[in-house]
XYZ file of C-alpha atoms in Angstrom:
104
model
C 127.798 67.764 96.752
C 126.108 66.704 100.017
C 124.496 70.081 100.653
C 121.090 70.150 102.286
C 118.249 71.484 100.183
C 117.612 75.202 100.675
C 114.162 74.513 102.147
C 115.742 72.313 104.853
C 118.205 75.033 105.800
C 115.407 77.606 105.852
C 113.330 75.308 108.078
C 116.181 74.908 110.552
C 116.738 78.668 110.694
C 112.996 79.235 111.197
C 112.928 76.714 114.047
C 115.955 78.331 115.670
C 114.196 81.697 115.513
C 111.030 80.200 117.005
C 113.000 78.746 119.920
C 114.618 82.132 120.558
C 111.183 83.793 120.506
C 109.841 81.217 122.982
C 112.814 81.794 125.305
C 112.198 85.545 125.177
C 108.479 85.092 125.953
C 109.277 82.783 128.885
C 111.763 85.316 130.282
C 109.187 88.109 130.019
C 106.532 85.954 131.750
C 108.983 85.265 134.571
C 109.482 89.014 135.002
C 112.865 89.173 133.314
C 114.098 90.922 130.258
C 114.066 89.120 126.928
C 117.090 86.891 126.485
C 117.853 88.604 123.179
C 119.775 91.366 124.914
C 121.935 88.865 126.827
C 122.375 86.417 123.955
C 125.867 86.306 122.523
C 126.268 86.871 118.805
C 125.795 83.653 116.891
C 129.150 81.978 116.302
C 129.859 80.624 112.843
C 131.753 77.361 112.564
C 133.695 76.130 109.532
C 134.481 72.521 108.749
C 138.137 71.683 109.475
C 138.276 69.501 106.336
C 136.554 71.478 103.548
C 136.795 74.874 105.327
C 133.150 75.664 104.472
C 130.526 76.923 106.908
C 127.637 75.921 104.641
C 125.183 73.118 105.429
C 125.077 73.807 109.175
C 122.696 70.911 109.811
C 125.525 68.551 108.797
C 128.181 70.170 111.035
C 129.341 68.169 114.026
C 130.880 70.012 116.966
C 133.404 68.013 118.967
C 132.442 67.169 122.559
C 136.079 66.621 123.572
C 138.035 68.488 126.234
C 134.931 68.458 128.450
C 132.970 70.304 125.762
C 135.583 73.000 125.150
C 137.001 71.662 121.859
C 134.047 72.460 119.547
C 136.069 71.653 116.404
C 133.584 71.568 113.522
C 133.392 68.919 110.799
C 130.675 67.992 108.324
C 129.688 64.400 109.065
C 130.327 63.478 105.442
C 133.804 65.077 105.508
C 134.852 62.584 108.216
C 133.354 59.566 106.437
C 130.062 59.240 108.352
C 126.710 58.535 106.700
C 124.720 60.773 109.068
C 124.910 62.831 112.241
C 125.675 60.373 115.063
C 123.630 60.210 118.245
C 125.304 61.139 121.510
C 128.763 62.583 121.987
C 131.093 62.876 119.020
C 134.840 63.445 119.140
C 136.966 65.020 116.410
C 139.926 63.000 115.106
C 142.358 64.792 117.442
C 140.243 64.328 120.577
C 139.382 60.748 119.607
C 143.142 60.079 119.537
C 143.538 61.624 122.987
C 140.658 59.486 124.321
C 142.360 56.365 122.951
C 145.618 57.346 124.708
C 143.721 57.734 128.003
C 142.197 54.246 127.682
C 145.587 52.736 126.775
C 147.044 54.182 129.992
C 144.460 52.297 132.068
């Protein structure tokens, strides 16, 4: 079904927690309060194709609209073999980009 093994998901969540802990320690060393208090609640994204929020490591967030789109899609739900490197644009934003280039 394309889902990542549970140990992979657990590893990603552990790494995310470690990064947050490191950010908090750096803030304390710099004389500030831990970032935890200022950190926004974690936003959950659901794939626009399958409507599932599972397998977060496979979710792509659109970089369109100067980074404001954030439409989520599993890479395999849009026909890709893996997470692409660099910017990725959802089908709607990719269409808008094409219109912009046609106008030139």
